[in-house]
Backbone as JSON, one array per atom type, in Angstrom:
{
  "sequence": "MTTMTRLHTDADGWARFQDVPLEFLPADPPPDVMSVSAPLPAAAVLFGRGPAGGSHPEQPEHRRQLIVGIAGTVEITATGETRTFGPGDVLLVEDTTGRGHSSRSATGFTAAVVVLA",
  "N": [[-6.64, -1.59, -27.38], [-6.04, 0.53, -24.74], [-4.37, 0.29, -21.65], [-3.9, 0.84, -18.05], [-2.03, -0.1, -15.22], [-3.27, -0.84, -12.14], [-2.33, -0.67, -8.78], [-3.37, -1.76, -5.78], [-4.97, -2.13, -2.49], [-6.46, -5.01, -1.27], [-9.46, -6.25, 0.38], [-8.53, -7.74, 2.4], [-6.07, -6.64, 3.11], [-3.98, -7.08, 1.36], [-1.69, -6.3, -1.19], [-2.5, -5.81, -4.54], [-2.36, -6.32, -8.14], [-4.15, -4.81, -10.87], [-5.39, -4.8, -14.13], [-6.5, -2.0, -15.87], [-8.7, -0.87, -18.2], [-8.45, 2.02, -20.3], [-10.82, 4.45, -20.98], [-11.63, 6.43, -23.76], [-12.93, 9.48, -25.02], [-14.13, 11.42, -27.69], [-15.05, 8.1, -28.82], [-14.39, 7.38, -31.41], [-12.82, 9.39, -32.98], [-12.77, 12.08, -35.43], [-10.01, 12.87, -37.7], [-8.96, 15.42, -36.86], [-9.46, 15.71, -34.23], [-8.81, 15.1, -30.77], [-9.1, 12.23, -28.75], [-9.95, 11.99, -25.28], [-9.37, 10.88, -21.87], [-11.24, 10.48, -18.76], [-10.62, 13.04, -16.35], [-7.97, 12.95, -13.85], [-7.75, 14.28, -10.82], [-4.97, 16.21, -9.8], [-2.29, 16.96, -7.49], [0.46, 17.6, -7.65], [3.35, 17.44, -9.78], [6.19, 15.6, -10.22], [9.58, 14.43, -10.8], [11.24, 11.37, -10.6], [14.04, 9.32, -9.64], [15.39, 6.19, -9.49], [18.28, 4.4, -8.32], [20.53, 2.14, -10.17], [20.42, -1.17, -8.95], [19.02, -0.48, -6.71], [16.44, -0.84, -4.18], [13.36, -1.47, -2.34], [11.89, -2.6, 0.68], [8.84, -4.63, 1.39], [6.17, -2.46, 1.67], [3.48, -0.15, 2.23], [2.51, 2.63, 0.11], [2.78, 6.19, 0.8], [1.1, 7.92, -0.34], [-1.46, 8.44, -2.88], [-0.61, 7.93, -6.24], [0.37, 8.47, -9.64], [2.43, 6.84, -11.73], [4.57, 7.19, -14.33], [6.59, 5.63, -16.55], [9.83, 6.58, -17.67], [12.59, 5.98, -18.3], [14.76, 3.12, -18.15], [14.03, 0.17, -16.03], [11.81, -1.21, -13.68], [11.04, -3.63, -11.12], [8.15, -4.59, -9.6], [6.68, -6.08, -6.84], [3.78, -7.56, -5.63], [2.08, -9.15, -3.26], [3.25, -11.67, -3.94], [3.17, -11.69, -6.74], [5.05, -10.58, -9.5], [5.71, -7.8, -11.48], [7.14, -6.16, -14.26], [7.98, -2.83, -15.02], [8.5, -0.26, -17.46], [9.68, 2.26, -19.81], [7.02, 4.29, -20.8], [5.13, 2.79, -19.6], [2.3, 2.82, -17.37], [1.39, 3.3, -14.06], [-0.93, 3.1, -11.58], [-0.79, 3.93, -8.36], [-2.21, 2.83, -5.49], [-2.04, 1.53, -3.08], [-2.13, 2.29, -0.12], [-2.54, 1.47, 2.34], [-2.36, -1.48, 4.51], [-0.23, -4.4, 3.67], [1.4, -3.58, 1.6], [3.79, -3.18, -1.14], [6.82, -4.41, -2.71], [9.89, -3.23, -4.3], [12.37, -3.4, -6.94], [15.35, -2.44, -8.82], [17.44, -3.36, -11.35], [18.64, -1.9, -13.35], [18.22, 0.75, -12.83], [15.87, 3.45, -12.71], [13.73, 5.86, -14.08], [11.12, 8.12, -13.67], [8.05, 9.85, -14.28], [6.17, 11.36, -11.79], [3.02, 11.69, -10.71], [1.33, 13.25, -8.31], [-1.57, 12.47, -6.83], [-4.63, 14.19, -6.11]],
  "CA": [[-7.16, -1.06, -26.12], [-4.99, 1.16, -23.82], [-4.61, 0.03, -20.22], [-2.92, 1.13, -17.05], [-1.94, -1.03, -14.09], [-3.62, -0.32, -10.74], [-1.81, -1.32, -7.57], [-4.32, -1.4, -4.7], [-5.07, -2.96, -1.37], [-7.67, -5.7, -1.24], [-10.25, -6.15, 1.64], [-7.68, -8.5, 3.46], [-4.79, -5.91, 3.35], [-2.86, -7.5, 0.56], [-1.46, -5.46, -2.41], [-2.91, -6.53, -5.78], [-2.39, -5.61, -9.49], [-5.31, -4.89, -11.67], [-5.24, -4.08, -15.34], [-7.64, -1.18, -16.03], [-8.75, -0.26, -19.54], [-8.73, 3.47, -20.31], [-11.88, 4.85, -21.95], [-11.3, 7.65, -24.39], [-14.07, 10.04, -25.62], [-15.02, 10.49, -28.4], [-14.37, 6.77, -29.06], [-13.84, 7.2, -32.77], [-12.78, 10.83, -33.35], [-12.22, 12.46, -36.7], [-8.57, 13.12, -37.66], [-8.55, 16.65, -36.27], [-9.94, 15.8, -32.82], [-8.11, 14.11, -29.92], [-9.86, 11.67, -27.69], [-9.36, 12.12, -23.99], [-9.94, 10.11, -20.79], [-11.74, 11.29, -17.74], [-9.48, 13.6, -15.69], [-7.63, 12.53, -12.56], [-7.3, 15.46, -10.16], [-3.55, 16.06, -9.4], [-1.77, 17.96, -6.64], [1.76, 18.02, -8.03], [4.04, 16.55, -10.66], [7.68, 15.58, -9.96], [10.33, 13.42, -11.5], [12.03, 10.59, -9.62], [15.05, 8.42, -10.23], [15.92, 5.19, -8.56], [19.53, 3.98, -8.83], [20.73, 0.71, -10.43], [20.65, -1.96, -7.79], [18.19, -0.03, -5.67], [15.23, -1.54, -3.84], [12.79, -1.19, -0.97], [11.12, -3.8, 1.16], [7.34, -4.54, 1.24], [5.63, -1.36, 2.41], [2.48, 0.67, 1.49], [2.9, 3.98, -0.3], [2.17, 7.15, 1.73], [0.12, 8.79, -1.02], [-1.91, 7.92, -4.2], [0.19, 8.57, -7.31], [0.38, 7.86, -10.97], [3.8, 6.74, -12.1], [4.82, 7.01, -15.75], [7.99, 5.25, -16.81], [10.55, 7.38, -18.74], [13.8, 5.32, -18.67], [15.07, 2.01, -17.26], [12.97, -0.65, -15.62], [11.65, -1.55, -12.2], [10.19, -4.79, -10.8], [7.39, -4.35, -8.37], [6.08, -7.35, -6.32], [2.62, -7.4, -4.79], [1.49, -10.46, -2.85], [3.85, -12.82, -4.69], [3.15, -11.4, -8.16], [6.01, -9.55, -9.86], [5.59, -7.19, -12.88], [8.19, -5.25, -14.68], [7.57, -1.66, -15.71], [9.5, 0.48, -18.21], [9.25, 3.5, -20.5], [5.64, 4.33, -21.38], [4.06, 2.11, -18.74], [1.54, 3.74, -16.43], [1.0, 2.53, -12.87], [-1.73, 3.85, -10.63], [-0.41, 3.38, -7.05], [-3.17, 3.18, -4.46], [-1.9, 0.63, -1.89], [-1.67, 3.22, 0.89], [-2.74, 0.78, 3.58], [-2.03, -2.98, 4.33], [1.17, -4.84, 3.6], [2.09, -2.88, 0.57], [4.5, -3.82, -2.21], [8.25, -4.14, -2.8], [10.38, -2.98, -5.63], [13.82, -3.3, -7.14], [15.72, -2.1, -10.16], [18.77, -3.71, -11.66], [19.11, -0.92, -14.35], [17.86, 2.08, -12.51], [14.5, 3.74, -13.23], [13.29, 7.26, -14.03], [9.67, 8.18, -13.84], [7.29, 11.06, -13.92], [5.32, 10.99, -10.65], [1.86, 12.61, -10.63], [0.74, 13.03, -7.03], [-3.0, 12.6, -6.97], [-5.34, 14.94, -5.07]],
  "C": [[-5.92, -0.63, -25.27], [-5.38, 0.78, -22.44], [-3.58, 0.68, -19.34], [-3.01, 0.08, -15.99], [-2.33, -0.31, -12.83], [-3.04, -1.24, -9.68], [-2.63, -0.88, -6.37], [-4.25, -2.45, -3.59], [-6.36, -3.66, -1.31], [-8.32, -5.64, 0.19], [-9.38, -6.87, 2.76], [-6.36, -7.81, 3.74], [-3.7, -6.25, 2.46], [-2.83, -6.61, -0.75], [-1.78, -6.3, -3.64], [-2.78, -5.62, -7.02], [-3.73, -5.82, -10.1], [-5.11, -4.12, -12.95], [-6.55, -3.33, -15.67], [-7.65, -0.6, -17.4], [-9.11, 1.26, -19.37], [-9.77, 3.75, -21.39], [-11.6, 6.26, -22.47], [-12.63, 8.13, -25.08], [-13.6, 11.24, -26.49], [-14.26, 9.2, -28.69], [-13.79, 6.69, -30.4], [-13.88, 8.61, -33.37], [-12.34, 11.02, -34.85], [-10.71, 12.83, -36.61], [-8.09, 14.35, -36.97], [-9.05, 16.76, -34.87], [-9.2, 14.69, -32.0], [-9.14, 13.56, -28.92], [-9.13, 11.83, -26.37], [-10.07, 11.25, -22.94], [-10.55, 11.06, -19.8], [-10.48, 11.88, -16.87], [-9.31, 12.92, -14.29], [-7.11, 13.76, -11.81], [-5.89, 15.28, -9.53], [-3.2, 17.29, -8.52], [-0.39, 18.47, -6.98], [2.33, 16.98, -9.02], [5.6, 16.69, -10.34], [8.32, 14.43, -10.78], [11.17, 12.66, -10.52], [12.96, 9.62, -10.33], [15.55, 7.41, -9.2], [17.22, 4.61, -9.09], [19.56, 2.51, -9.23], [21.13, -0.05, -9.14], [19.81, -1.55, -6.62], [16.97, -0.82, -5.41], [14.66, -1.02, -2.55], [11.95, -2.44, -0.56], [9.64, -3.57, 1.08], [6.93, -3.42, 2.25], [4.51, -0.69, 1.63], [3.04, 2.04, 1.14], [2.18, 4.94, 0.59], [1.2, 8.08, 0.98], [-0.26, 8.1, -2.35], [-1.1, 8.75, -5.22], [0.1, 7.75, -8.62], [1.89, 7.88, -11.4], [3.9, 6.38, -13.6], [6.3, 6.82, -16.08], [8.6, 6.05, -17.93], [11.68, 6.56, -19.19], [14.03, 4.14, -17.63], [13.88, 1.12, -16.96], [13.02, -0.89, -14.14], [10.74, -2.73, -12.07], [9.48, -4.47, -9.52], [6.65, -5.68, -8.15], [5.04, -7.01, -5.32], [2.05, -8.76, -4.5], [2.0, -11.58, -3.68], [3.89, -12.66, -6.21], [4.08, -10.3, -8.5], [5.73, -9.1, -11.31], [6.72, -6.29, -13.05], [7.63, -4.02, -15.46], [8.74, -0.89, -16.32], [8.94, 1.68, -18.85], [7.93, 3.34, -21.11], [4.65, 3.58, -20.51], [3.58, 3.08, -17.64], [1.12, 2.82, -15.3], [0.31, 3.47, -11.89], [-1.49, 3.21, -9.25], [-1.46, 3.8, -6.08], [-3.14, 2.27, -3.27], [-1.33, 1.47, -0.75], [-1.92, 2.65, 2.3], [-2.36, -0.72, 3.41], [-0.58, -3.18, 4.26], [1.96, -4.04, 2.68], [2.84, -3.78, -0.41], [6.02, -3.62, -1.99], [8.7, -3.81, -4.18], [11.9, -3.08, -5.69], [14.15, -3.01, -8.57], [17.15, -2.45, -10.37], [19.46, -2.67, -12.52], [19.05, 0.43, -13.91], [16.55, 2.41, -13.16], [14.25, 5.25, -13.02], [11.89, 7.3, -14.43], [9.18, 9.59, -13.6], [6.27, 10.61, -12.84], [4.21, 12.1, -10.52], [1.21, 12.29, -9.29], [-0.77, 13.4, -7.17], [-3.68, 13.29, -5.85], [-6.28, 13.97, -4.26]]
}
């Protein structure tokens, strides 16, 4: 099963992680057909790089975005839970209100950022 991590704000304003399974259709395609997920409308795609030793304090994001790790690692903390993301990991960031999350990277981190509509 393929999953992505969703970072969202709960009803009390706390940032929370949620593992979300991705559904692909057709579920069992023949060898010459690619399964695809439901589309996520996007406004822009950009690439971002955080330096080694970089961090930011607890804060909400200013827009919904899909982050796809390309190189390095980043630790994100939401309400006391810390997860590490690296190349190939997908993070759906939706904590645009509330307390938000913090992050830090000892190695530096490069990601594709898909700004969601």
